[in-house]
Short mmCIF file of C-alpha atoms in Angstrom, two decimals:
data_model
loop_
_atom_site.label_atom_id
_atom_site.label_comp_id
_atom_site.label_asym_id
_atom_site.label_seq_id
_atom_site.Cartn_x
_atom_site.Cartn_y
_atom_site.Cartn_z
CA MET G 1 -2.89 21.88 -27.63
CA ALA G 2 -3.38 22.54 -23.89
CA VAL G 3 -0.77 21.15 -21.38
CA PRO G 4 -1.92 17.69 -20.55
CA LYS G 5 -3.35 17.13 -17.09
CA TYR G 6 -1.66 14.99 -14.47
CA ASP G 7 -3.76 11.96 -15.01
CA GLU G 8 -3.25 12.05 -18.79
CA MET G 9 0.42 11.84 -18.06
CA MET G 10 0.25 8.83 -15.92
CA VAL G 11 0.38 6.05 -18.31
CA PRO G 12 2.90 7.56 -20.72
CA VAL G 13 5.18 8.50 -17.77
CA LEU G 14 4.87 5.02 -16.38
CA ARG G 15 5.77 3.49 -19.59
CA ARG G 16 8.71 5.85 -19.96
CA ILE G 17 10.09 4.81 -16.55
CA ALA G 18 9.38 1.09 -17.39
CA GLU G 19 11.49 1.18 -20.51
CA THR G 20 14.69 0.53 -18.57
CA PRO G 21 13.89 -1.61 -15.59
CA GLY G 22 16.66 -1.30 -12.95
CA ASP G 23 17.80 1.96 -14.50
CA ALA G 24 16.67 5.06 -12.72
CA VAL G 25 15.04 7.85 -14.93
CA THR G 26 15.62 11.34 -13.81
CA SER G 27 13.06 14.21 -13.44
CA LYS G 28 14.99 16.17 -16.00
CA GLN G 29 14.59 13.12 -18.39
CA LEU G 30 10.93 12.92 -17.77
CA ARG G 31 10.52 16.62 -18.38
CA ARG G 32 12.02 16.32 -21.73
CA PHE G 33 9.92 13.31 -22.45
CA VAL G 34 6.76 15.18 -21.63
CA ILE G 35 7.64 18.04 -24.00
CA ASP G 36 8.54 15.67 -26.84
CA TYR G 37 5.63 13.12 -26.27
CA TRP G 38 3.03 15.87 -26.46
CA GLY G 39 4.91 18.23 -28.82
CA LEU G 40 4.58 21.13 -26.43
CA ASN G 41 5.55 24.51 -28.01
CA ASP G 42 7.52 27.17 -26.37
CA ASN G 43 4.36 28.90 -24.99
CA GLU G 44 3.06 25.74 -23.46
CA VAL G 45 6.34 24.93 -21.91
CA ALA G 46 6.62 28.55 -20.49
CA GLU G 47 3.01 28.47 -19.01
CA THR G 48 3.08 28.62 -15.26
CA ILE G 49 0.77 28.07 -12.33
CA SER G 50 0.22 30.77 -9.67
CA SER G 51 3.33 29.85 -7.77
CA GLY G 52 5.46 30.55 -10.95
CA PHE G 53 6.25 26.85 -11.43
CA GLU G 54 5.90 25.47 -14.90
CA ARG G 55 2.52 23.82 -15.32
CA TYR G 56 3.69 20.83 -17.52
CA ALA G 57 6.31 19.97 -14.88
CA ASN G 58 3.88 20.38 -12.03
CA ASN G 59 1.52 18.04 -13.60
CA MET G 60 4.41 15.55 -14.40
CA LEU G 61 5.56 15.61 -10.78
CA TRP G 62 2.05 14.96 -9.55
CA ALA G 63 1.60 12.01 -11.93
CA CYS G 64 4.82 10.61 -10.31
CA THR G 65 3.64 11.36 -6.84
CA TYR G 66 0.39 9.34 -7.38
CA LEU G 67 2.32 6.54 -9.04
CA LYS G 68 4.76 6.42 -6.23
CA GLN G 69 2.00 6.43 -3.63
CA ALA G 70 0.41 3.46 -5.42
CA LYS G 71 3.74 1.72 -5.27
CA CYS G 72 3.98 1.61 -9.23
CA ILE G 73 7.28 3.42 -9.12
CA GLU G 74 9.76 4.25 -6.40
CA SER G 75 12.22 7.10 -5.81
CA PRO G 76 15.66 5.68 -4.64
CA LYS G 77 16.97 9.22 -4.36
CA ARG G 78 15.71 12.73 -5.02
CA GLY G 79 14.54 13.40 -8.45
CA THR G 80 15.02 9.80 -9.75
CA TYR G 81 12.43 7.17 -10.42
CA LEU G 82 12.50 3.30 -10.82
CA VAL G 83 9.54 1.12 -11.96
CA THR G 84 8.37 -1.55 -9.45
CA GLN G 85 7.05 -5.03 -10.24
CA ARG G 86 3.55 -3.70 -9.91
CA GLY G 87 4.26 -0.89 -12.40
CA LEU G 88 5.71 -3.38 -14.90
CA ASP G 89 2.58 -5.66 -14.46
CA LEU G 90 0.45 -2.62 -15.20
CA VAL G 91 2.44 -1.66 -18.38
CA ASN G 92 2.47 -5.34 -19.51
CA SER G 93 -1.31 -5.56 -18.97
CA GLY G 94 -1.81 -2.86 -21.68
CA VAL G 95 -3.36 -0.25 -19.45
CA GLU G 96 -4.44 2.74 -21.35
CA LYS G 97 -5.62 5.04 -18.67
CA LEU G 98 -4.91 5.71 -15.01
CA ASP G 99 -6.36 8.19 -12.55
CA ARG G 100 -7.03 8.40 -8.89
CA GLN G 101 -10.06 6.17 -9.13
CA ALA G 102 -8.12 3.43 -10.96
CA LEU G 103 -5.23 3.61 -8.50
CA MET G 104 -7.73 3.00 -5.68
CA ARG G 105 -7.35 -0.75 -6.35
CA PHE G 106 -4.10 -0.57 -4.45
CA PRO G 107 -4.45 -0.31 -0.62
CA GLU G 108 -1.32 1.82 -0.35
CA PHE G 109 -2.85 4.50 -2.47
CA CYS G 110 -6.19 4.37 -0.53
CA ASP G 111 -4.09 4.92 2.65
CA PHE G 112 -2.57 7.97 0.96
CA LEU G 113 -5.95 9.41 0.13
CA ASN G 114 -7.30 8.71 3.53
CA ARG G 115 -4.33 10.68 5.13
CA SER G 116 -4.88 13.51 2.62
CA ARG G 117 -8.53 13.75 3.56
CA LYS G 118 -8.11 13.49 7.31
CA GLY G 119 -11.22 14.80 8.87
CA LYS G 120 -13.43 14.26 5.86
CA ASP G 121 -16.18 11.64 5.56
CA VAL G 122 -15.16 10.73 2.07
CA SER G 123 -11.96 8.71 1.58
CA GLU G 124 -11.43 9.36 -1.99
CA LYS G 125 -11.02 12.45 -2.96
CA LYS G 126 5.83 17.09 -5.07
CA THR G 127 7.75 16.90 -3.81
CA GLU G 128 11.01 17.12 -5.50
CA GLU G 129 9.93 20.73 -5.75
CA THR G 130 6.77 21.91 -3.93
CA VAL G 131 3.93 21.54 -6.49
CA THR G 132 0.27 22.66 -6.60
CA GLN G 133 -2.10 19.79 -6.24
CA PRO G 134 -4.58 19.32 -9.18
CA MET G 135 -8.08 19.25 -7.73
CA ALA G 136 -11.39 18.32 -9.08
CA VAL G 137 -13.83 20.86 -7.43
CA GLU G 138 -16.93 19.03 -6.14
CA GLU G 139 -20.27 20.85 -6.41
CA SER G 140 -20.90 20.56 -2.70
CA GLU G 141 -17.57 22.14 -1.63
CA SER G 142 -16.97 25.82 -1.19
CA PRO G 143 -13.73 27.37 -2.75
CA GLU G 144 -12.39 27.41 0.85
CA ASP G 145 -13.10 23.77 1.25
CA THR G 146 -11.17 23.05 -2.01
CA ILE G 147 -8.22 25.11 -0.92
CA ASP G 148 -8.03 23.34 2.50
CA GLU G 149 -8.26 19.94 0.83
CA ALA G 150 -5.53 20.82 -1.67
CA PHE G 151 -3.31 21.97 1.15
CA ARG G 152 -3.80 18.68 3.09
CA SER G 153 -2.98 16.72 -0.14
CA ILE G 154 0.14 18.70 -0.57
CA GLU G 155 1.27 18.32 3.00
CA THR G 156 0.54 14.48 2.99
CA ALA G 157 2.80 14.08 -0.15
CA LEU G 158 5.50 16.26 1.53
CA VAL G 159 5.33 14.02 4.68
CA SER G 160 6.00 11.01 2.60
CA ASP G 161 8.91 12.75 0.76
CA ILE G 162 10.44 13.90 4.11
CA LEU G 163 10.40 10.39 5.43
CA GLU G 164 11.82 9.02 2.22
CA ALA G 165 14.66 11.59 2.43
CA ILE G 166 15.44 10.68 6.01
CA MET G 167 15.65 6.92 5.24
CA GLN G 168 18.35 7.80 2.65
CA GLN G 169 20.55 9.35 5.31
CA SER G 170 22.58 7.71 8.06
CA PRO G 171 21.38 6.88 11.64
CA ALA G 172 23.90 9.48 12.95
CA PHE G 173 22.19 12.16 10.66
CA PHE G 174 18.75 11.20 12.02
CA GLU G 175 19.94 11.64 15.63
CA ARG G 176 21.28 15.04 14.84
CA LEU G 177 18.03 15.89 13.05
CA VAL G 178 15.96 15.00 16.17
CA VAL G 179 18.06 17.26 18.44
CA GLN G 180 17.75 20.14 15.90
CA LEU G 181 13.95 19.64 15.71
CA LEU G 182 13.55 19.88 19.50
CA LEU G 183 15.71 22.97 19.65
CA ALA G 184 13.56 24.40 16.82
CA MET G 185 10.42 23.70 18.78
CA GLY G 186 11.73 25.72 21.62
CA TYR G 187 13.21 23.07 23.97
CA GLY G 188 16.60 23.63 25.48
CA ASP G 189 18.00 26.79 27.01
CA SER G 190 19.63 29.67 25.27
CA LEU G 191 23.19 28.31 25.37
CA ASP G 192 24.79 26.84 22.26
CA ASP G 193 25.30 23.33 23.74
CA SER G 194 21.71 22.93 25.06
CA GLY G 195 21.27 20.00 22.87
CA SER G 196 23.75 17.12 22.11
CA VAL G 197 23.96 13.76 20.47
CA THR G 198 25.42 10.90 22.53
CA PRO G 199 28.49 9.30 20.95
CA LEU G 200 27.33 6.17 19.01
CA SER G 201 30.14 3.90 20.53
CA ASN G 202 28.81 4.26 24.12
CA ASP G 203 25.34 5.71 24.12
CA GLY G 204 23.97 3.29 26.80
CA GLY G 205 20.47 3.38 25.02
CA ILE G 206 20.34 7.20 24.96
CA ASP G 207 20.83 8.94 21.63
CA GLY G 208 20.66 12.56 22.70
CA VAL G 209 20.03 15.03 25.52
CA ILE G 210 18.23 18.28 25.60
CA ARG G 211 19.17 20.48 28.57
CA GLU G 212 15.97 22.38 29.54
CA ASP G 213 17.77 24.95 31.85
CA LYS G 214 21.13 26.59 32.01
CA LEU G 215 22.43 24.58 35.09
CA GLY G 216 21.16 21.24 33.80
CA PHE G 217 18.75 20.60 36.60
CA ASP G 218 16.06 19.13 34.01
CA ASN G 219 16.95 17.16 31.03
CA ILE G 220 15.01 15.42 28.33
CA TYR G 221 16.65 12.09 27.14
CA ILE G 222 16.06 10.87 23.67
CA GLN G 223 16.04 7.64 21.76
CA ALA G 224 15.89 8.16 17.92
CA LYS G 225 15.29 5.16 15.67
CA ARG G 226 15.51 5.43 11.99
CA TRP G 227 13.61 2.33 11.29
CA ASP G 228 11.97 1.08 8.15
CA LEU G 229 8.82 3.14 7.68
CA ASN G 230 6.59 -0.05 7.82
CA ALA G 231 8.38 -1.35 10.91
CA CYS G 232 6.65 -1.41 14.36
CA VAL G 233 8.19 -0.32 17.70
CA GLY G 234 6.95 -2.81 20.35
CA ARG G 235 6.69 -2.81 24.04
CA PRO G 236 10.08 -4.62 24.60
CA ASP G 237 11.88 -1.58 22.86
CA LEU G 238 10.24 0.89 25.18
CA GLN G 239 10.95 -1.25 28.23
CA ALA G 240 14.63 -1.20 27.29
CA PHE G 241 14.51 2.57 26.79
CA VAL G 242 12.85 3.00 30.23
CA GLY G 243 15.58 0.86 31.71
CA ALA G 244 18.16 3.13 30.11
CA LEU G 245 16.35 6.18 31.56
CA THR G 246 16.24 4.76 35.05
CA GLY G 247 19.82 3.99 34.96
CA THR G 248 20.69 7.57 34.35
CA GLY G 249 18.10 8.82 36.87
CA ALA G 250 16.17 10.51 34.23
CA THR G 251 12.55 11.46 34.54
CA LYS G 252 11.72 12.60 31.00
CA GLY G 253 12.16 10.44 27.87
CA LEU G 254 11.27 10.96 24.14
CA PHE G 255 11.16 7.92 21.82
CA ILE G 256 11.16 9.26 18.19
CA THR G 257 11.05 7.04 15.16
CA THR G 258 10.38 6.98 11.59
CA ALA G 259 8.37 3.80 12.06
CA ARG G 260 5.04 3.32 14.04
CA PHE G 261 4.31 2.07 17.46
CA SER G 262 2.29 -0.97 18.29
CA LYS G 263 -0.77 -1.01 20.45
CA GLY G 264 1.18 -2.69 23.18
CA ALA G 265 3.92 0.07 23.04
CA LEU G 266 1.35 2.81 23.23
CA GLU G 267 -0.47 1.20 26.19
CA TYR G 268 3.00 0.70 28.13
CA ALA G 269 3.88 4.33 27.57
CA GLY G 270 0.52 5.39 29.05
CA MET G 271 1.23 3.31 32.16
CA GLN G 272 4.50 4.98 33.12
CA HIS G 273 4.47 7.26 36.19
CA ALA G 274 8.09 7.44 37.48
CA VAL G 275 9.20 8.38 33.86
CA LYS G 276 7.24 10.81 31.56
CA LEU G 277 7.51 8.97 28.35
CA VAL G 278 6.54 10.55 24.97
CA LEU G 279 6.27 8.86 21.66
CA VAL G 280 6.58 10.40 18.29
CA ASP G 281 6.11 8.19 15.20
CA GLY G 282 7.09 8.89 11.64
CA ASP G 283 4.10 10.80 10.52
CA GLN G 284 4.14 13.02 13.51
CA LEU G 285 7.90 13.57 13.11
CA ALA G 286 7.54 14.87 9.55
CA ARG G 287 4.60 17.05 10.39
CA LEU G 288 6.56 18.64 13.28
CA MET G 289 9.46 19.15 10.91
CA ILE G 290 7.00 20.92 8.46
CA ALA G 291 5.43 23.01 11.33
CA HIS G 292 8.95 24.24 12.57
CA ASN G 293 10.67 24.52 9.29
CA VAL G 294 13.27 21.81 9.73
CA GLY G 295 14.38 20.39 6.47
CA VAL G 296 11.64 22.31 4.43
CA SER G 297 11.36 25.73 3.12
CA VAL G 298 8.57 28.00 1.98
CA ARG G 299 8.02 27.89 -1.83
CA HIS G 300 4.94 30.01 -2.24
CA THR G 301 2.62 31.98 -0.02
CA TYR G 302 -1.08 32.53 -0.90
CA GLU G 303 -3.15 35.37 0.68
CA ILE G 304 -6.92 35.02 0.95
CA LYS G 305 -8.57 38.33 1.59
CA GLY G 306 -12.17 39.11 2.65
CA ILE G 307 -14.21 42.17 2.67
CA ASP G 308 -13.83 44.43 5.62
CA ARG G 309 -17.42 44.81 6.78
CA ASP G 310 -16.54 47.51 9.40
CA TYR G 311 -15.26 49.73 6.56
CA PHE G 312 -18.54 49.44 4.65
CA ASP G 313 -20.83 49.72 7.74
CA ILE G 314 -19.84 53.27 8.58
CA ASP G 315 -22.94 55.65 8.31
CA SER G 316 -22.54 58.20 5.67
#
Protein backbone atom coordinates (compact mmCIF):
# COMPACT_ATOMS: atom_id res chain seq x y z
CA MET A 1 0.00 0.00 0.00
CA ALA A 2 1.06 3.62 -0.43
CA VAL A 3 2.10 5.68 2.57
CA PRO A 4 -1.13 7.23 3.92
CA LYS A 5 -1.61 10.95 3.42
CA TYR A 6 -1.58 13.36 6.34
CA ASP A 7 -5.38 13.76 6.40
CA GLU A 8 -5.84 9.98 6.40
CA MET A 9 -3.69 9.87 9.51
CA MET A 10 -5.58 12.51 11.49
CA VAL A 11 -8.32 10.40 13.10
CA PRO A 12 -6.17 7.34 13.93
CA VAL A 13 -3.42 9.56 15.35
CA LEU A 14 -5.95 11.55 17.40
CA ARG A 15 -7.44 8.31 18.75
CA ARG A 16 -3.98 7.04 19.69
CA ILE A 17 -3.16 10.22 21.60
CA ALA A 18 -6.60 10.09 23.28
CA GLU A 19 -6.05 6.53 24.52
CA THR A 20 -4.25 7.84 27.60
CA PRO A 21 -5.75 11.23 28.56
CA GLY A 22 -3.35 13.11 30.79
CA ASP A 23 -0.35 11.07 29.66
CA ALA A 24 1.81 12.44 26.87
CA VAL A 25 2.45 10.41 23.72
CA THR A 26 5.86 10.92 22.15
CA SER A 27 6.64 11.44 18.49
CA LYS A 28 8.61 8.20 18.55
CA GLN A 29 5.56 6.32 19.81
CA LEU A 30 3.41 7.88 17.09
CA ARG A 31 5.90 6.84 14.42
CA ARG A 32 5.74 3.24 15.60
CA PHE A 33 1.95 3.46 15.77
CA VAL A 34 1.71 4.66 12.16
CA ILE A 35 3.99 1.86 10.93
CA ASP A 36 2.02 -0.80 12.80
CA TYR A 37 -1.48 0.62 12.15
CA TRP A 38 -1.02 0.73 8.38
CA GLY A 39 1.36 -2.23 8.21
CA LEU A 40 4.02 -0.27 6.34
CA ASN A 41 6.79 -2.42 4.90
CA ASP A 42 10.50 -1.56 4.93
CA ASN A 43 10.35 0.15 1.54
CA GLU A 44 7.43 2.32 2.58
CA VAL A 45 9.11 3.26 5.85
CA ALA A 46 12.29 4.18 3.96
CA GLU A 47 10.46 6.26 1.34
CA THR A 48 11.55 9.90 1.56
CA ILE A 49 10.45 13.28 0.29
CA SER A 50 12.85 15.59 -1.56
CA SER A 51 14.37 16.90 1.69
CA GLY A 52 15.42 13.37 2.66
CA PHE A 53 12.88 13.13 5.51
CA GLU A 54 10.76 9.95 5.74
CA ARG A 55 7.41 10.48 4.05
CA TYR A 56 5.36 8.61 6.64
CA ALA A 57 6.91 10.64 9.50
CA ASN A 58 6.45 13.90 7.58
CA ASN A 59 2.76 13.15 7.04
CA MET A 60 2.32 12.12 10.68
CA LEU A 61 3.89 15.37 11.90
CA TRP A 62 1.64 17.44 9.63
CA ALA A 63 -1.40 15.58 10.95
CA CYS A 64 -0.24 16.55 14.45
CA THR A 65 0.41 20.13 13.37
CA TYR A 66 -3.12 20.55 12.04
CA LEU A 67 -4.67 18.86 15.08
CA LYS A 68 -2.63 21.13 17.33
CA GLN A 69 -3.63 24.29 15.42
CA ALA A 70 -7.28 23.19 15.80
CA LYS A 71 -6.67 22.78 19.57
CA CYS A 72 -7.54 19.08 19.43
CA ILE A 73 -4.14 18.21 20.89
CA GLU A 74 -1.41 20.20 22.59
CA SER A 75 2.34 19.83 22.86
CA PRO A 76 3.55 20.43 26.44
CA LYS A 77 7.14 20.05 25.30
CA ARG A 78 9.10 19.20 22.17
CA GLY A 79 8.04 15.94 20.56
CA THR A 80 5.20 15.11 22.98
CA TYR A 81 1.44 15.37 22.56
CA LEU A 82 -1.59 15.45 24.86
CA VAL A 83 -5.24 15.28 23.89
CA THR A 84 -7.45 18.25 24.79
CA GLN A 85 -11.09 18.19 25.81
CA ARG A 86 -11.97 19.22 22.26
CA GLY A 87 -10.01 16.26 20.92
CA LEU A 88 -11.70 13.89 23.37
CA ASP A 89 -15.10 15.20 22.33
CA LEU A 90 -14.25 14.53 18.68
CA VAL A 91 -13.12 10.97 19.43
CA ASN A 92 -16.20 10.29 21.57
CA SER A 93 -18.44 11.60 18.79
CA GLY A 94 -17.26 8.71 16.60
CA VAL A 95 -15.66 10.93 13.97
CA GLU A 96 -14.40 8.84 11.05
CA LYS A 97 -12.66 11.46 8.90
CA LEU A 98 -10.86 14.73 9.46
CA ASP A 99 -9.22 17.07 6.99
CA ARG A 100 -8.55 20.79 6.70
CA GLN A 101 -12.13 21.49 5.63
CA ALA A 102 -13.53 19.62 8.64
CA LEU A 103 -11.20 21.44 11.05
CA MET A 104 -12.42 24.81 9.78
CA ARG A 105 -15.32 24.54 12.21
CA PHE A 106 -12.81 25.65 14.83
CA PRO A 107 -11.93 29.38 14.80
CA GLU A 108 -8.33 28.74 15.91
CA PHE A 109 -7.72 26.61 12.83
CA CYS A 110 -9.28 29.25 10.57
CA ASP A 111 -6.91 31.80 12.08
CA PHE A 112 -3.99 29.50 11.28
CA LEU A 113 -5.09 29.13 7.66
CA ASN A 114 -5.59 32.86 7.32
CA ARG A 115 -2.06 33.49 8.57
CA SER A 116 -0.72 30.82 6.22
CA ARG A 117 -2.40 32.42 3.20
CA LYS A 118 -1.54 36.00 4.09
CA GLY A 119 -1.89 38.11 0.97
CA LYS A 120 -4.35 35.69 -0.67
CA ASP A 121 -8.03 36.32 -1.33
CA VAL A 122 -9.00 32.84 -0.16
CA SER A 123 -8.85 32.02 3.55
CA GLU A 124 -8.83 28.24 3.26
CA LYS A 125 -6.53 26.83 1.54
CA LYS A 126 6.53 20.65 11.74
CA THR A 127 7.82 21.51 13.47
CA GLU A 128 9.54 19.09 15.74
CA GLU A 129 11.60 18.68 12.63
CA THR A 130 11.11 20.90 9.59
CA VAL A 131 8.61 19.11 7.37
CA THR A 132 7.33 19.67 3.87
CA GLN A 133 3.75 20.90 3.66
CA PRO A 134 1.33 18.59 1.83
CA MET A 135 -0.48 20.73 -0.69
CA ALA A 136 -3.43 20.23 -2.98
CA VAL A 137 -2.62 22.03 -6.23
CA GLU A 138 -5.45 24.28 -7.39
CA GLU A 139 -6.04 24.42 -11.12
CA SER A 140 -5.83 28.22 -11.11
CA GLU A 141 -2.41 28.27 -9.45
CA SER A 142 0.94 28.08 -11.17
CA PRO A 143 3.61 25.75 -9.72
CA GLU A 144 5.38 28.85 -8.38
CA ASP A 145 2.17 29.92 -6.59
CA THR A 146 1.89 26.48 -5.02
CA ILE A 147 5.50 26.60 -3.82
CA ASP A 148 5.00 30.08 -2.37
CA GLU A 149 1.89 28.95 -0.54
CA ALA A 150 3.61 25.87 0.83
CA PHE A 151 6.47 28.05 2.08
CA ARG A 152 4.04 30.36 3.89
CA SER A 153 2.28 27.41 5.52
CA ILE A 154 5.57 25.94 6.74
CA GLU A 155 6.70 29.30 8.11
CA THR A 156 3.38 29.91 9.87
CA ALA A 157 3.61 26.52 11.58
CA LEU A 158 7.22 27.30 12.53
CA VAL A 159 6.14 30.64 14.06
CA SER A 160 3.69 28.75 16.26
CA ASP A 161 6.34 26.24 17.30
CA ILE A 162 8.88 28.97 18.12
CA LEU A 163 6.42 30.79 20.37
CA GLU A 164 5.48 27.55 22.13
CA ALA A 165 9.17 26.78 22.69
CA ILE A 166 9.74 30.26 24.13
CA MET A 167 6.82 29.82 26.54
CA GLN A 168 8.45 26.67 27.89
CA GLN A 169 11.54 28.67 28.91
CA SER A 170 12.10 31.08 31.79
CA PRO A 171 11.58 34.87 31.63
CA ALA A 172 15.37 35.27 32.01
CA PHE A 173 15.91 33.09 28.93
CA PHE A 174 13.50 35.28 26.99
CA GLU A 175 15.33 38.46 27.97
CA ARG A 176 18.64 36.97 26.79
CA LEU A 177 16.98 35.82 23.56
CA VAL A 178 15.76 39.35 22.81
CA VAL A 179 19.24 40.82 23.24
CA GLN A 180 20.75 38.07 21.07
CA LEU A 181 18.14 38.71 18.38
CA LEU A 182 18.89 42.44 18.26
CA LEU A 183 22.61 41.74 17.98
CA ALA A 184 21.90 39.26 15.16
CA MET A 185 19.86 41.97 13.42
CA GLY A 186 22.91 44.24 13.40
CA TYR A 187 22.17 46.46 16.37
CA GLY A 188 25.00 47.20 18.77
CA ASP A 189 28.65 47.96 18.11
CA SER A 190 31.44 45.50 17.44
CA LEU A 191 32.40 45.06 21.10
CA ASP A 192 31.53 41.86 22.94
CA ASP A 193 29.50 43.68 25.61
CA SER A 194 27.42 45.80 23.25
CA GLY A 195 24.27 44.04 24.45
CA SER A 196 23.38 43.21 28.05
CA VAL A 197 20.51 41.98 30.22
CA THR A 198 19.62 44.02 33.30
CA PRO A 199 19.77 42.07 36.61
CA LEU A 200 16.29 40.83 37.46
CA SER A 201 16.43 42.01 41.06
CA ASN A 202 16.76 45.68 40.19
CA ASP A 203 15.89 46.33 36.57
CA GLY A 204 13.74 49.43 37.17
CA GLY A 205 11.44 48.43 34.30
CA ILE A 206 14.35 47.99 31.87
CA ASP A 207 15.17 44.39 30.90
CA GLY A 208 18.09 44.96 28.55
CA VAL A 209 20.27 47.55 26.86
CA ILE A 210 21.88 47.61 23.41
CA ARG A 211 24.77 50.06 23.03
CA GLU A 212 24.74 51.39 19.46
CA ASP A 213 28.18 52.98 19.50
CA LYS A 214 31.50 52.15 21.14
CA LEU A 215 31.41 55.06 23.61
CA GLY A 216 27.78 54.55 24.63
CA PHE A 217 26.40 57.86 23.35
CA ASP A 218 23.26 56.15 22.00
CA ASN A 219 21.51 53.21 23.66
CA ILE A 220 18.33 51.20 22.98
CA TYR A 221 16.48 50.22 26.15
CA ILE A 222 14.41 47.06 26.08
CA GLN A 223 11.42 45.71 27.93
CA ALA A 224 10.84 42.01 27.20
CA LYS A 225 7.61 40.38 28.38
CA ARG A 226 7.15 36.62 28.03
CA TRP A 227 3.42 36.74 28.49
CA ASP A 228 0.72 34.25 27.55
CA LEU A 229 0.30 34.16 23.78
CA ASN A 230 -3.35 35.22 24.10
CA ALA A 231 -2.61 38.06 26.53
CA CYS A 232 -2.82 41.70 25.51
CA VAL A 233 -0.33 44.45 26.32
CA GLY A 234 -2.33 47.55 27.14
CA ARG A 235 -1.66 51.27 27.24
CA PRO A 236 -0.85 51.29 31.00
CA ASP A 237 2.01 48.80 30.38
CA LEU A 238 3.53 51.13 27.79
CA GLN A 239 3.03 54.16 29.99
CA ALA A 240 5.01 52.44 32.75
CA PHE A 241 7.78 51.61 30.27
CA VAL A 242 7.93 55.18 28.97
CA GLY A 243 8.17 56.34 32.59
CA ALA A 244 11.16 54.03 33.11
CA LEU A 245 12.76 55.35 29.93
CA THR A 246 12.25 58.94 31.00
CA GLY A 247 13.83 58.17 34.36
CA THR A 248 17.03 57.01 32.65
CA GLY A 249 17.06 59.85 30.13
CA ALA A 250 16.58 57.35 27.29
CA THR A 251 15.26 58.37 23.88
CA LYS A 252 14.85 54.91 22.29
CA GLY A 253 12.75 52.08 23.67
CA LEU A 254 11.77 48.64 22.39
CA PHE A 255 8.83 46.79 23.95
CA ILE A 256 8.93 43.20 22.75
CA THR A 257 6.52 40.49 23.83
CA THR A 258 5.18 37.06 23.02
CA ALA A 259 1.67 38.47 23.41
CA ARG A 260 -0.11 41.10 21.31
CA PHE A 261 -0.78 44.82 21.69
CA SER A 262 -4.16 46.43 22.23
CA LYS A 263 -5.43 49.15 19.93
CA GLY A 264 -4.94 51.65 22.74
CA ALA A 265 -1.32 50.58 23.18
CA LEU A 266 -0.61 50.98 19.48
CA GLU A 267 -2.19 54.42 19.44
CA TYR A 268 -0.21 55.48 22.51
CA ALA A 269 3.08 54.35 20.94
CA GLY A 270 2.31 56.38 17.84
CA MET A 271 1.73 59.51 19.94
CA GLN A 272 5.22 59.51 21.49
CA HIS A 273 7.67 62.18 20.35
CA ALA A 274 10.22 62.64 23.13
CA VAL A 275 10.83 58.86 23.10
CA LYS A 276 11.01 56.69 19.99
CA LEU A 277 8.95 53.66 20.98
CA VAL A 278 8.96 50.50 18.85
CA LEU A 279 6.58 47.59 19.53
CA VAL A 280 7.18 43.96 18.49
CA ASP A 281 4.47 41.35 19.15
CA GLY A 282 4.79 37.57 19.27
CA ASP A 283 4.18 36.90 15.58
CA GLN A 284 6.69 39.53 14.48
CA LEU A 285 9.22 38.31 17.07
CA ALA A 286 9.10 34.75 15.74
CA ARG A 287 9.39 35.90 12.12
CA LEU A 288 12.40 38.06 12.99
CA MET A 289 14.01 35.02 14.63
CA ILE A 290 13.42 33.04 11.44
CA ALA A 291 14.79 35.80 9.22
CA HIS A 292 17.96 36.19 11.32
CA ASN A 293 18.50 32.50 12.18
CA VAL A 294 18.04 32.80 15.92
CA GLY A 295 16.76 29.55 17.43
CA VAL A 296 16.24 28.00 13.99
CA SER A 297 18.41 26.23 11.44
CA VAL A 298 18.13 25.48 7.73
CA ARG A 299 16.97 21.90 7.13
CA HIS A 300 16.79 21.89 3.35
CA THR A 301 17.38 24.28 0.46
CA TYR A 302 15.53 24.18 -2.84
CA GLU A 303 16.80 25.81 -6.03
CA ILE A 304 14.37 26.83 -8.78
CA LYS A 305 16.14 27.39 -12.07
CA GLY A 306 14.87 29.09 -15.19
CA ILE A 307 16.08 29.16 -18.75
CA ASP A 308 18.83 31.66 -19.58
CA ARG A 309 17.26 33.57 -22.48
CA ASP A 310 20.48 35.45 -23.29
CA TYR A 311 22.26 32.15 -23.85
CA PHE A 312 19.73 31.05 -26.46
CA ASP A 313 19.23 34.45 -28.10
CA ILE A 314 22.77 34.63 -29.47
CA ASP A 315 22.75 34.72 -33.27
CA SER A 316 24.42 31.72 -34.83
